[in-house]
JSON list of C-alpha atoms in Angstrom, two decimals:
[
{"chain": "A", "resi": 243, "resn": "TRP", "atom": "CA", "xyz": [-2.17, 23.59, 14.66]},
{"chain": "A", "resi": 244, "resn": "CYS", "atom": "CA", "xyz": [-3.35, 27.00, 15.77]},
{"chain": "A", "resi": 245, "resn": "ARG", "atom": "CA", "xyz": [-0.62, 29.28, 17.14]},
{"chain": "A", "resi": 246, "resn": "PHE", "atom": "CA", "xyz": [-3.16, 31.81, 18.37]},
{"chain": "A", "resi": 247, "resn": "SER", "atom": "CA", "xyz": [-5.16, 29.66, 20.75]},
{"chain": "A", "resi": 248, "resn": "GLU", "atom": "CA", "xyz": [-4.29, 27.90, 23.98]},
{"chain": "A", "resi": 249, "resn": "GLN", "atom": "CA", "xyz": [-7.32, 25.71, 23.36]},
{"chain": "A", "resi": 250, "resn": "CYS", "atom": "CA", "xyz": [-5.83, 24.12, 20.23]},
{"chain": "A", "resi": 251, "resn": "ALA", "atom": "CA", "xyz": [-7.73, 20.89, 19.59]},
{"chain": "A", "resi": 252, "resn": "ALA", "atom": "CA", "xyz": [-4.70, 19.28, 17.97]},
{"chain": "A", "resi": 253, "resn": "ARG", "atom": "CA", "xyz": [-2.54, 20.12, 20.99]},
{"chain": "A", "resi": 254, "resn": "THR", "atom": "CA", "xyz": [-5.15, 18.57, 23.26]},
{"chain": "A", "resi": 255, "resn": "LYS", "atom": "CA", "xyz": [-5.18, 15.49, 21.06]},
{"chain": "A", "resi": 256, "resn": "THR", "atom": "CA", "xyz": [-1.41, 15.22, 21.38]},
{"chain": "A", "resi": 257, "resn": "VAL", "atom": "CA", "xyz": [-1.53, 15.52, 25.14]},
{"chain": "A", "resi": 258, "resn": "ASN", "atom": "CA", "xyz": [-4.29, 13.00, 25.64]},
{"chain": "A", "resi": 259, "resn": "SER", "atom": "CA", "xyz": [-3.53, 10.30, 23.09]},
{"chain": "A", "resi": 260, "resn": "VAL", "atom": "CA", "xyz": [0.25, 9.96, 23.02]},
{"chain": "A", "resi": 261, "resn": "LEU", "atom": "CA", "xyz": [2.13, 11.91, 25.64]},
{"chain": "A", "resi": 262, "resn": "ALA", "atom": "CA", "xyz": [-0.13, 10.92, 28.50]},
{"chain": "A", "resi": 263, "resn": "GLU", "atom": "CA", "xyz": [0.20, 7.25, 27.61]},
{"chain": "A", "resi": 264, "resn": "GLU", "atom": "CA", "xyz": [3.98, 7.27, 27.21]},
{"chain": "A", "resi": 265, "resn": "LEU", "atom": "CA", "xyz": [4.85, 9.54, 30.13]},
{"chain": "A", "resi": 266, "resn": "GLU", "atom": "CA", "xyz": [2.27, 8.15, 32.56]},
{"chain": "A", "resi": 267, "resn": "ASP", "atom": "CA", "xyz": [2.73, 9.91, 35.93]},
{"chain": "A", "resi": 268, "resn": "ASP", "atom": "CA", "xyz": [5.99, 11.73, 35.21]},
{"chain": "A", "resi": 269, "resn": "THR", "atom": "CA", "xyz": [4.55, 15.22, 35.49]},
{"chain": "A", "resi": 270, "resn": "ASP", "atom": "CA", "xyz": [7.75, 17.17, 34.84]},
{"chain": "A", "resi": 271, "resn": "VAL", "atom": "CA", "xyz": [8.71, 15.27, 31.70]},
{"chain": "A", "resi": 272, "resn": "TYR", "atom": "CA", "xyz": [5.10, 15.38, 30.55]},
{"chain": "A", "resi": 273, "resn": "ARG", "atom": "CA", "xyz": [4.97, 19.17, 30.90]},
{"chain": "A", "resi": 274, "resn": "THR", "atom": "CA", "xyz": [8.28, 19.60, 29.10]},
{"chain": "A", "resi": 275, "resn": "ALA", "atom": "CA", "xyz": [7.15, 17.41, 26.22]},
{"chain": "A", "resi": 276, "resn": "VAL", "atom": "CA", "xyz": [3.89, 19.34, 25.86]},
{"chain": "A", "resi": 277, "resn": "GLU", "atom": "CA", "xyz": [5.78, 22.63, 25.79]},
{"chain": "A", "resi": 278, "resn": "ARG", "atom": "CA", "xyz": [8.20, 21.30, 23.17]},
{"chain": "A", "resi": 279, "resn": "VAL", "atom": "CA", "xyz": [5.33, 20.09, 20.96]},
{"chain": "A", "resi": 280, "resn": "ALA", "atom": "CA", "xyz": [3.52, 23.42, 21.31]},
{"chain": "A", "resi": 281, "resn": "LYS", "atom": "CA", "xyz": [6.68, 25.38, 20.48]},
{"chain": "A", "resi": 282, "resn": "PHE", "atom": "CA", "xyz": [7.35, 23.20, 17.46]},
{"chain": "A", "resi": 283, "resn": "CYS", "atom": "CA", "xyz": [3.80, 23.77, 16.17]},
{"chain": "A", "resi": 284, "resn": "ASN", "atom": "CA", "xyz": [4.02, 27.52, 16.72]},
{"chain": "A", "resi": 285, "resn": "ASP", "atom": "CA", "xyz": [7.45, 27.86, 15.12]},
{"chain": "A", "resi": 286, "resn": "ALA", "atom": "CA", "xyz": [6.33, 25.81, 12.12]},
{"chain": "A", "resi": 287, "resn": "ASP", "atom": "CA", "xyz": [3.19, 27.94, 11.86]},
{"chain": "A", "resi": 288, "resn": "TYR", "atom": "CA", "xyz": [0.89, 24.91, 11.62]},
{"chain": "A", "resi": 289, "resn": "MET", "atom": "CA", "xyz": [-2.72, 26.05, 11.62]},
{"chain": "A", "resi": 290, "resn": "SER", "atom": "CA", "xyz": [-5.84, 24.34, 12.91]},
{"chain": "A", "resi": 291, "resn": "VAL", "atom": "CA", "xyz": [-6.50, 22.70, 9.54]},
{"chain": "A", "resi": 292, "resn": "TRP", "atom": "CA", "xyz": [-3.74, 20.25, 10.53]},
{"chain": "A", "resi": 293, "resn": "GLU", "atom": "CA", "xyz": [-5.75, 18.86, 13.43]},
{"chain": "A", "resi": 294, "resn": "ASP", "atom": "CA", "xyz": [-5.86, 15.39, 11.83]},
{"chain": "A", "resi": 295, "resn": "VAL", "atom": "CA", "xyz": [-2.08, 14.96, 11.94]},
{"chain": "A", "resi": 296, "resn": "GLN", "atom": "CA", "xyz": [-1.05, 12.12, 14.23]},
{"chain": "A", "resi": 297, "resn": "PRO", "atom": "CA", "xyz": [0.66, 13.21, 17.47]},
{"chain": "A", "resi": 298, "resn": "SER", "atom": "CA", "xyz": [3.23, 10.44, 17.04]},
{"chain": "A", "resi": 299, "resn": "ASP", "atom": "CA", "xyz": [4.28, 12.10, 13.77]},
{"chain": "A", "resi": 300, "resn": "ILE", "atom": "CA", "xyz": [4.97, 15.35, 15.62]},
{"chain": "A", "resi": 301, "resn": "LEU", "atom": "CA", "xyz": [7.06, 13.49, 18.20]},
{"chain": "A", "resi": 302, "resn": "LYS", "atom": "CA", "xyz": [9.17, 12.04, 15.38]},
{"chain": "A", "resi": 303, "resn": "LEU", "atom": "CA", "xyz": [10.00, 15.55, 14.18]},
{"chain": "A", "resi": 304, "resn": "LEU", "atom": "CA", "xyz": [11.11, 16.87, 17.56]},
{"chain": "A", "resi": 305, "resn": "PRO", "atom": "CA", "xyz": [14.86, 16.84, 18.33]},
{"chain": "A", "resi": 306, "resn": "ASP", "atom": "CA", "xyz": [16.06, 14.03, 20.57]},
{"chain": "A", "resi": 307, "resn": "GLY", "atom": "CA", "xyz": [16.47, 14.85, 24.22]},
{"chain": "A", "resi": 308, "resn": "PRO", "atom": "CA", "xyz": [16.51, 13.16, 27.62]},
{"chain": "A", "resi": 309, "resn": "ASP", "atom": "CA", "xyz": [13.50, 15.23, 28.65]},
{"chain": "A", "resi": 310, "resn": "LEU", "atom": "CA", "xyz": [11.27, 13.79, 25.93]},
{"chain": "A", "resi": 311, "resn": "PRO", "atom": "CA", "xyz": [9.61, 10.40, 25.49]},
{"chain": "A", "resi": 312, "resn": "LYS", "atom": "CA", "xyz": [11.27, 7.92, 23.16]},
{"chain": "A", "resi": 313, "resn": "LYS", "atom": "CA", "xyz": [10.19, 8.49, 19.59]},
{"chain": "A", "resi": 314, "resn": "PRO", "atom": "CA", "xyz": [7.96, 5.79, 18.06]},
{"chain": "A", "resi": 315, "resn": "VAL", "atom": "CA", "xyz": [9.91, 3.20, 16.04]},
{"chain": "A", "resi": 316, "resn": "ARG", "atom": "CA", "xyz": [9.17, 3.30, 12.34]},
{"chain": "A", "resi": 317, "resn": "GLU", "atom": "CA", "xyz": [7.95, 0.12, 10.73]},
{"chain": "A", "resi": 318, "resn": "ASP", "atom": "CA", "xyz": [11.01, -0.12, 8.48]},
{"chain": "A", "resi": 319, "resn": "ASP", "atom": "CA", "xyz": [13.29, 0.09, 11.52]},
{"chain": "A", "resi": 320, "resn": "PHE", "atom": "CA", "xyz": [12.10, -3.35, 12.62]},
{"chain": "A", "resi": 321, "resn": "ALA", "atom": "CA", "xyz": [14.26, -5.17, 10.08]},
{"chain": "A", "resi": 322, "resn": "LEU", "atom": "CA", "xyz": [17.29, -3.06, 10.96]},
{"chain": "A", "resi": 323, "resn": "GLU", "atom": "CA", "xyz": [17.05, -4.16, 14.60]},
{"chain": "A", "resi": 324, "resn": "LEU", "atom": "CA", "xyz": [17.20, -7.88, 13.74]},
{"chain": "A", "resi": 325, "resn": "THR", "atom": "CA", "xyz": [20.27, -9.96, 13.09]},
{"chain": "A", "resi": 326, "resn": "PRO", "atom": "CA", "xyz": [20.24, -12.02, 9.85]},
{"chain": "A", "resi": 327, "resn": "GLU", "atom": "CA", "xyz": [19.58, -15.13, 11.93]},
{"chain": "A", "resi": 328, "resn": "GLN", "atom": "CA", "xyz": [16.64, -13.48, 13.72]},
{"chain": "A", "resi": 329, "resn": "LEU", "atom": "CA", "xyz": [15.29, -12.24, 10.39]},
{"chain": "A", "resi": 330, "resn": "VAL", "atom": "CA", "xyz": [15.37, -15.79, 8.99]},
{"chain": "A", "resi": 331, "resn": "ALA", "atom": "CA", "xyz": [13.57, -17.11, 12.05]},
{"chain": "A", "resi": 332, "resn": "GLU", "atom": "CA", "xyz": [10.84, -14.48, 11.73]},
{"chain": "A", "resi": 333, "resn": "TYR", "atom": "CA", "xyz": [10.56, -14.95, 7.96]},
{"chain": "A", "resi": 334, "resn": "GLU", "atom": "CA", "xyz": [10.05, -18.69, 8.29]},
{"chain": "A", "resi": 335, "resn": "LYS", "atom": "CA", "xyz": [7.03, -18.05, 10.50]},
{"chain": "A", "resi": 336, "resn": "LEU", "atom": "CA", "xyz": [5.20, -16.32, 7.65]},
{"chain": "A", "resi": 337, "resn": "PRO", "atom": "CA", "xyz": [3.56, -19.41, 6.07]},
{"chain": "A", "resi": 338, "resn": "LEU", "atom": "CA", "xyz": [1.86, -20.31, 9.37]},
{"chain": "A", "resi": 339, "resn": "LEU", "atom": "CA", "xyz": [0.91, -16.69, 9.98]},
{"chain": "A", "resi": 340, "resn": "ARG", "atom": "CA", "xyz": [-0.60, -16.38, 6.50]},
{"chain": "A", "resi": 341, "resn": "GLN", "atom": "CA", "xyz": [-2.48, -19.64, 7.02]},
{"chain": "A", "resi": 342, "resn": "HIS", "atom": "CA", "xyz": [-3.86, -18.35, 10.31]},
{"chain": "A", "resi": 343, "resn": "ILE", "atom": "CA", "xyz": [-4.81, -15.00, 8.77]},
{"chain": "A", "resi": 344, "resn": "ASP", "atom": "CA", "xyz": [-6.59, -16.76, 5.90]},
{"chain": "A", "resi": 345, "resn": "LYS", "atom": "CA", "xyz": [-8.59, -18.91, 8.33]},
{"chain": "A", "resi": 346, "resn": "VAL", "atom": "CA", "xyz": [-9.59, -15.90, 10.42]},
{"chain": "A", "resi": 347, "resn": "GLU", "atom": "CA", "xyz": [-10.66, -13.91, 7.35]},
{"chain": "A", "resi": 348, "resn": "LYS", "atom": "CA", "xyz": [-12.73, -16.84, 6.04]},
{"chain": "A", "resi": 349, "resn": "ALA", "atom": "CA", "xyz": [-14.32, -17.37, 9.45]},
{"chain": "A", "resi": 350, "resn": "MET", "atom": "CA", "xyz": [-15.23, -13.68, 9.70]},
{"chain": "A", "resi": 351, "resn": "SER", "atom": "CA", "xyz": [-16.70, -13.68, 6.20]},
{"chain": "A", "resi": 352, "resn": "ALA", "atom": "CA", "xyz": [-18.66, -16.88, 6.86]},
{"chain": "A", "resi": 353, "resn": "ALA", "atom": "CA", "xyz": [-20.05, -15.52, 10.12]},
{"chain": "A", "resi": 354, "resn": "LEU", "atom": "CA", "xyz": [-21.25, -12.29, 8.55]},
{"chain": "A", "resi": 355, "resn": "HIS", "atom": "CA", "xyz": [-22.68, -14.05, 5.48]},
{"chain": "A", "resi": 356, "resn": "SER", "atom": "CA", "xyz": [-24.62, -16.38, 7.75]},
{"chain": "A", "resi": 357, "resn": "GLY", "atom": "CA", "xyz": [-26.31, -13.41, 9.39]},
{"chain": "A", "resi": 358, "resn": "LYS", "atom": "CA", "xyz": [-24.39, -13.42, 12.66]},
{"chain": "A", "resi": 359, "resn": "LYS", "atom": "CA", "xyz": [-23.84, -10.07, 14.33]},
{"chain": "A", "resi": 360, "resn": "VAL", "atom": "CA", "xyz": [-20.14, -9.44, 14.86]},
{"chain": "A", "resi": 361, "resn": "PRO", "atom": "CA", "xyz": [-19.41, -6.40, 17.08]},
{"chain": "A", "resi": 362, "resn": "GLY", "atom": "CA", "xyz": [-17.67, -3.67, 15.10]},
{"chain": "A", "resi": 363, "resn": "TYR", "atom": "CA", "xyz": [-18.04, -5.28, 11.67]},
{"chain": "A", "resi": 364, "resn": "LYS", "atom": "CA", "xyz": [-20.62, -5.64, 8.91]},
{"chain": "A", "resi": 365, "resn": "LEU", "atom": "CA", "xyz": [-20.93, -6.65, 5.28]},
{"chain": "A", "resi": 366, "resn": "VAL", "atom": "CA", "xyz": [-20.95, -3.90, 2.68]},
{"chain": "A", "resi": 367, "resn": "GLU", "atom": "CA", "xyz": [-21.05, -3.90, -1.11]},
{"chain": "A", "resi": 368, "resn": "GLY", "atom": "CA", "xyz": [-17.57, -4.16, -2.57]},
{"chain": "A", "resi": 369, "resn": "ARG", "atom": "CA", "xyz": [-16.21, -2.44, -5.63]},
{"chain": "A", "resi": 370, "resn": "PRO", "atom": "CA", "xyz": [-18.60, -2.79, -8.59]},
{"chain": "A", "resi": 371, "resn": "GLY", "atom": "CA", "xyz": [-17.54, -5.01, -11.46]},
{"chain": "A", "resi": 372, "resn": "ASN", "atom": "CA", "xyz": [-16.45, -3.77, -14.86]},
{"chain": "A", "resi": 373, "resn": "ARG", "atom": "CA", "xyz": [-19.14, -2.24, -17.05]},
{"chain": "A", "resi": 374, "resn": "ALA", "atom": "CA", "xyz": [-20.46, -4.40, -19.89]},
{"chain": "A", "resi": 375, "resn": "TRP", "atom": "CA", "xyz": [-23.05, -4.05, -22.64]},
{"chain": "A", "resi": 376, "resn": "LYS", "atom": "CA", "xyz": [-26.39, -5.56, -21.68]},
{"chain": "A", "resi": 377, "resn": "ASP", "atom": "CA", "xyz": [-27.25, -6.33, -25.31]},
{"chain": "A", "resi": 378, "resn": "GLU", "atom": "CA", "xyz": [-24.32, -6.53, -27.74]},
{"chain": "A", "resi": 379, "resn": "ASP", "atom": "CA", "xyz": [-26.66, -7.11, -30.69]},
{"chain": "A", "resi": 380, "resn": "ALA", "atom": "CA", "xyz": [-28.35, -3.78, -30.00]},
{"chain": "A", "resi": 381, "resn": "VAL", "atom": "CA", "xyz": [-24.96, -2.09, -29.74]},
{"chain": "A", "resi": 382, "resn": "ASN", "atom": "CA", "xyz": [-23.90, -3.60, -33.08]},
{"chain": "A", "resi": 383, "resn": "LYS", "atom": "CA", "xyz": [-27.09, -2.30, -34.73]},
{"chain": "A", "resi": 384, "resn": "PHE", "atom": "CA", "xyz": [-26.33, 1.14, -33.32]},
{"chain": "A", "resi": 385, "resn": "ARG", "atom": "CA", "xyz": [-22.78, 0.90, -34.67]},
{"chain": "A", "resi": 386, "resn": "GLU", "atom": "CA", "xyz": [-24.01, -0.05, -38.12]},
{"chain": "A", "resi": 387, "resn": "ASN", "atom": "CA", "xyz": [-26.87, 2.45, -38.42]},
{"chain": "A", "resi": 388, "resn": "HIS", "atom": "CA", "xyz": [-25.77, 5.55, -36.53]},
{"chain": "A", "resi": 389, "resn": "VAL", "atom": "CA", "xyz": [-23.68, 8.21, -38.26]},
{"chain": "A", "resi": 390, "resn": "ASN", "atom": "CA", "xyz": [-21.18, 8.10, -35.41]},
{"chain": "A", "resi": 391, "resn": "GLY", "atom": "CA", "xyz": [-21.37, 4.35, -34.95]},
{"chain": "A", "resi": 392, "resn": "TYR", "atom": "CA", "xyz": [-17.82, 4.00, -36.25]},
{"chain": "A", "resi": 393, "resn": "LEU", "atom": "CA", "xyz": [-16.62, 5.51, -32.97]},
{"chain": "A", "resi": 394, "resn": "LEU", "atom": "CA", "xyz": [-17.38, 2.19, -31.33]},
{"chain": "A", "resi": 395, "resn": "ASP", "atom": "CA", "xyz": [-14.87, 0.40, -33.54]},
{"chain": "A", "resi": 396, "resn": "LYS", "atom": "CA", "xyz": [-11.49, -0.34, -32.04]},
{"chain": "A", "resi": 397, "resn": "THR", "atom": "CA", "xyz": [-8.68, -1.87, -34.03]},
{"chain": "A", "resi": 398, "resn": "VAL", "atom": "CA", "xyz": [-5.60, -2.87, -32.07]},
{"chain": "A", "resi": 399, "resn": "PRO", "atom": "CA", "xyz": [-2.97, -5.55, -32.63]},
{"chain": "A", "resi": 400, "resn": "VAL", "atom": "CA", "xyz": [-3.46, -8.81, -30.77]},
{"chain": "A", "resi": 401, "resn": "SER", "atom": "CA", "xyz": [-1.11, -9.48, -27.87]},
{"chain": "A", "resi": 402, "resn": "PRO", "atom": "CA", "xyz": [2.28, -11.15, -28.54]},
{"chain": "A", "resi": 403, "resn": "THR", "atom": "CA", "xyz": [1.00, -14.32, -26.89]},
{"chain": "A", "resi": 404, "resn": "GLU", "atom": "CA", "xyz": [-2.05, -14.43, -29.17]},
{"chain": "A", "resi": 405, "resn": "ALA", "atom": "CA", "xyz": [0.08, -13.55, -32.20]},
{"chain": "A", "resi": 406, "resn": "GLU", "atom": "CA", "xyz": [2.46, -16.43, -31.50]},
{"chain": "A", "resi": 407, "resn": "LYS", "atom": "CA", "xyz": [-0.48, -18.85, -31.31]},
{"chain": "A", "resi": 408, "resn": "ILE", "atom": "CA", "xyz": [-2.04, -17.56, -34.53]},
{"chain": "A", "resi": 409, "resn": "ILE", "atom": "CA", "xyz": [1.00, -16.78, -36.67]},
{"chain": "A", "resi": 410, "resn": "GLY", "atom": "CA", "xyz": [3.68, -18.99, -35.15]},
{"chain": "A", "resi": 411, "resn": "LYS", "atom": "CA", "xyz": [2.24, -22.18, -36.66]},
{"chain": "A", "resi": 412, "resn": "GLU", "atom": "CA", "xyz": [0.98, -20.69, -39.91]},
{"chain": "A", "resi": 413, "resn": "ASP", "atom": "CA", "xyz": [3.99, -18.53, -40.79]},
{"chain": "A", "resi": 414, "resn": "PRO", "atom": "CA", "xyz": [7.06, -19.16, -38.60]},
{"chain": "A", "resi": 415, "resn": "GLU", "atom": "CA", "xyz": [9.18, -16.77, -40.65]},
{"chain": "A", "resi": 416, "resn": "LEU", "atom": "CA", "xyz": [6.73, -13.90, -40.11]},
{"chain": "A", "resi": 417, "resn": "TRP", "atom": "CA", "xyz": [6.62, -14.65, -36.40]},
{"chain": "A", "resi": 418, "resn": "ALA", "atom": "CA", "xyz": [10.41, -14.68, -36.26]},
{"chain": "A", "resi": 419, "resn": "GLU", "atom": "CA", "xyz": [10.39, -11.10, -37.59]},
{"chain": "A", "resi": 420, "resn": "LEU", "atom": "CA", "xyz": [7.52, -9.98, -35.36]},
{"chain": "A", "resi": 421, "resn": "SER", "atom": "CA", "xyz": [9.12, -11.47, -32.26]},
{"chain": "A", "resi": 422, "resn": "LYS", "atom": "CA", "xyz": [11.93, -8.92, -32.64]},
{"chain": "A", "resi": 423, "resn": "LEU", "atom": "CA", "xyz": [9.36, -6.24, -31.78]},
{"chain": "A", "resi": 424, "resn": "VAL", "atom": "CA", "xyz": [8.34, -7.94, -28.53]},
{"chain": "A", "resi": 425, "resn": "THR", "atom": "CA", "xyz": [9.55, -6.56, -25.22]},
{"chain": "A", "resi": 426, "resn": "ARG", "atom": "CA", "xyz": [9.01, -7.88, -21.74]},
{"chain": "A", "resi": 427, "resn": "LYS", "atom": "CA", "xyz": [9.51, -6.25, -18.37]},
{"chain": "A", "resi": 428, "resn": "PRO", "atom": "CA", "xyz": [11.80, -8.15, -16.02]},
{"chain": "A", "resi": 429, "resn": "GLY", "atom": "CA", "xyz": [10.16, -9.84, -13.07]},
{"chain": "A", "resi": 430, "resn": "ALA", "atom": "CA", "xyz": [10.12, -8.06, -9.75]},
{"chain": "A", "resi": 431, "resn": "PRO", "atom": "CA", "xyz": [12.64, -9.44, -7.23]},
{"chain": "A", "resi": 432, "resn": "CYS", "atom": "CA", "xyz": [11.22, -11.99, -4.81]},
{"chain": "A", "resi": 433, "resn": "VAL", "atom": "CA", "xyz": [12.61, -13.97, -1.92]},
{"chain": "A", "resi": 434, "resn": "ALA", "atom": "CA", "xyz": [13.67, -17.55, -2.65]},
{"chain": "A", "resi": 435, "resn": "ALA", "atom": "CA", "xyz": [15.68, -20.27, -0.95]},
{"chain": "A", "resi": 436, "resn": "ASP", "atom": "CA", "xyz": [19.41, -20.60, -1.62]},
{"chain": "A", "resi": 437, "resn": "ASP", "atom": "CA", "xyz": [18.87, -23.81, -3.62]},
{"chain": "A", "resi": 438, "resn": "ASP", "atom": "CA", "xyz": [16.51, -22.11, -6.08]},
{"chain": "A", "resi": 439, "resn": "LYS", "atom": "CA", "xyz": [17.75, -22.66, -9.66]},
{"chain": "A", "resi": 440, "resn": "ARG", "atom": "CA", "xyz": [17.24, -19.04, -10.66]},
{"chain": "A", "resi": 441, "resn": "PRO", "atom": "CA", "xyz": [20.33, -16.78, -10.48]},
{"chain": "A", "resi": 442, "resn": "GLU", "atom": "CA", "xyz": [20.59, -14.23, -7.69]},
{"chain": "A", "resi": 443, "resn": "TRP", "atom": "CA", "xyz": [18.92, -10.93, -8.55]},
{"chain": "A", "resi": 444, "resn": "GLN", "atom": "CA", "xyz": [21.20, -7.98, -9.21]},
{"chain": "A", "resi": 445, "resn": "ASN", "atom": "CA", "xyz": [20.14, -4.42, -8.47]},
{"chain": "A", "resi": 446, "resn": "PHE", "atom": "CA", "xyz": [21.00, -2.68, -11.73]},
{"chain": "A", "resi": 447, "resn": "THR", "atom": "CA", "xyz": [21.34, 1.09, -11.88]},
{"chain": "A", "resi": 448, "resn": "GLU", "atom": "CA", "xyz": [20.53, 3.36, -14.81]},
{"chain": "A", "resi": 449, "resn": "GLY", "atom": "CA", "xyz": [24.25, 3.58, -15.51]},
{"chain": "A", "resi": 450, "resn": "ASP", "atom": "CA", "xyz": [24.45, -0.18, -15.95]},
{"chain": "A", "resi": 451, "resn": "LEU", "atom": "CA", "xyz": [21.82, -0.03, -18.67]},
{"chain": "A", "resi": 452, "resn": "GLU", "atom": "CA", "xyz": [23.53, 2.66, -20.74]}
]
């Protein structure tokens, strides 16, 4: 935001894209809001390199006042505005919503793959796959014959799951000792019905773990 120019592009963006929509024909409130946004930008010394900041973000930072438009509601405020009963009702709609979303995504993909022109969308190459050796035999020959071929060697222990399969049957006593060195991160909390057999998740603090 440029404090030295009345032709600030970011200020124009604010006026046109947010304030004008929310204030409609209320000229006095509109003018007051524009002045408050401009003053905020000047006081904060935002320069023109901040032109990409969203006007709604600036409105969130302004102090509340009857002469300003209502600040946009944050996404995480949505849950706070619902009663537990309303939250349950909305949550139980999710399976149908996900099913609908899945159908729409598949239909869009099928249309584009079939060559149909869909306004505003196109197929592009996704993220490339993992790199792999084209000829592992050639790589092994390089490893064996080159002076630095040993750099291709990698010796790491097998995973605990693999170790249990290999050692657990052959040497249960050894696996019993090795299993003491195994650690496992707890599962992330997830929503479940009241009749789920798993115990209710507890939010432990660092103090609880000491």
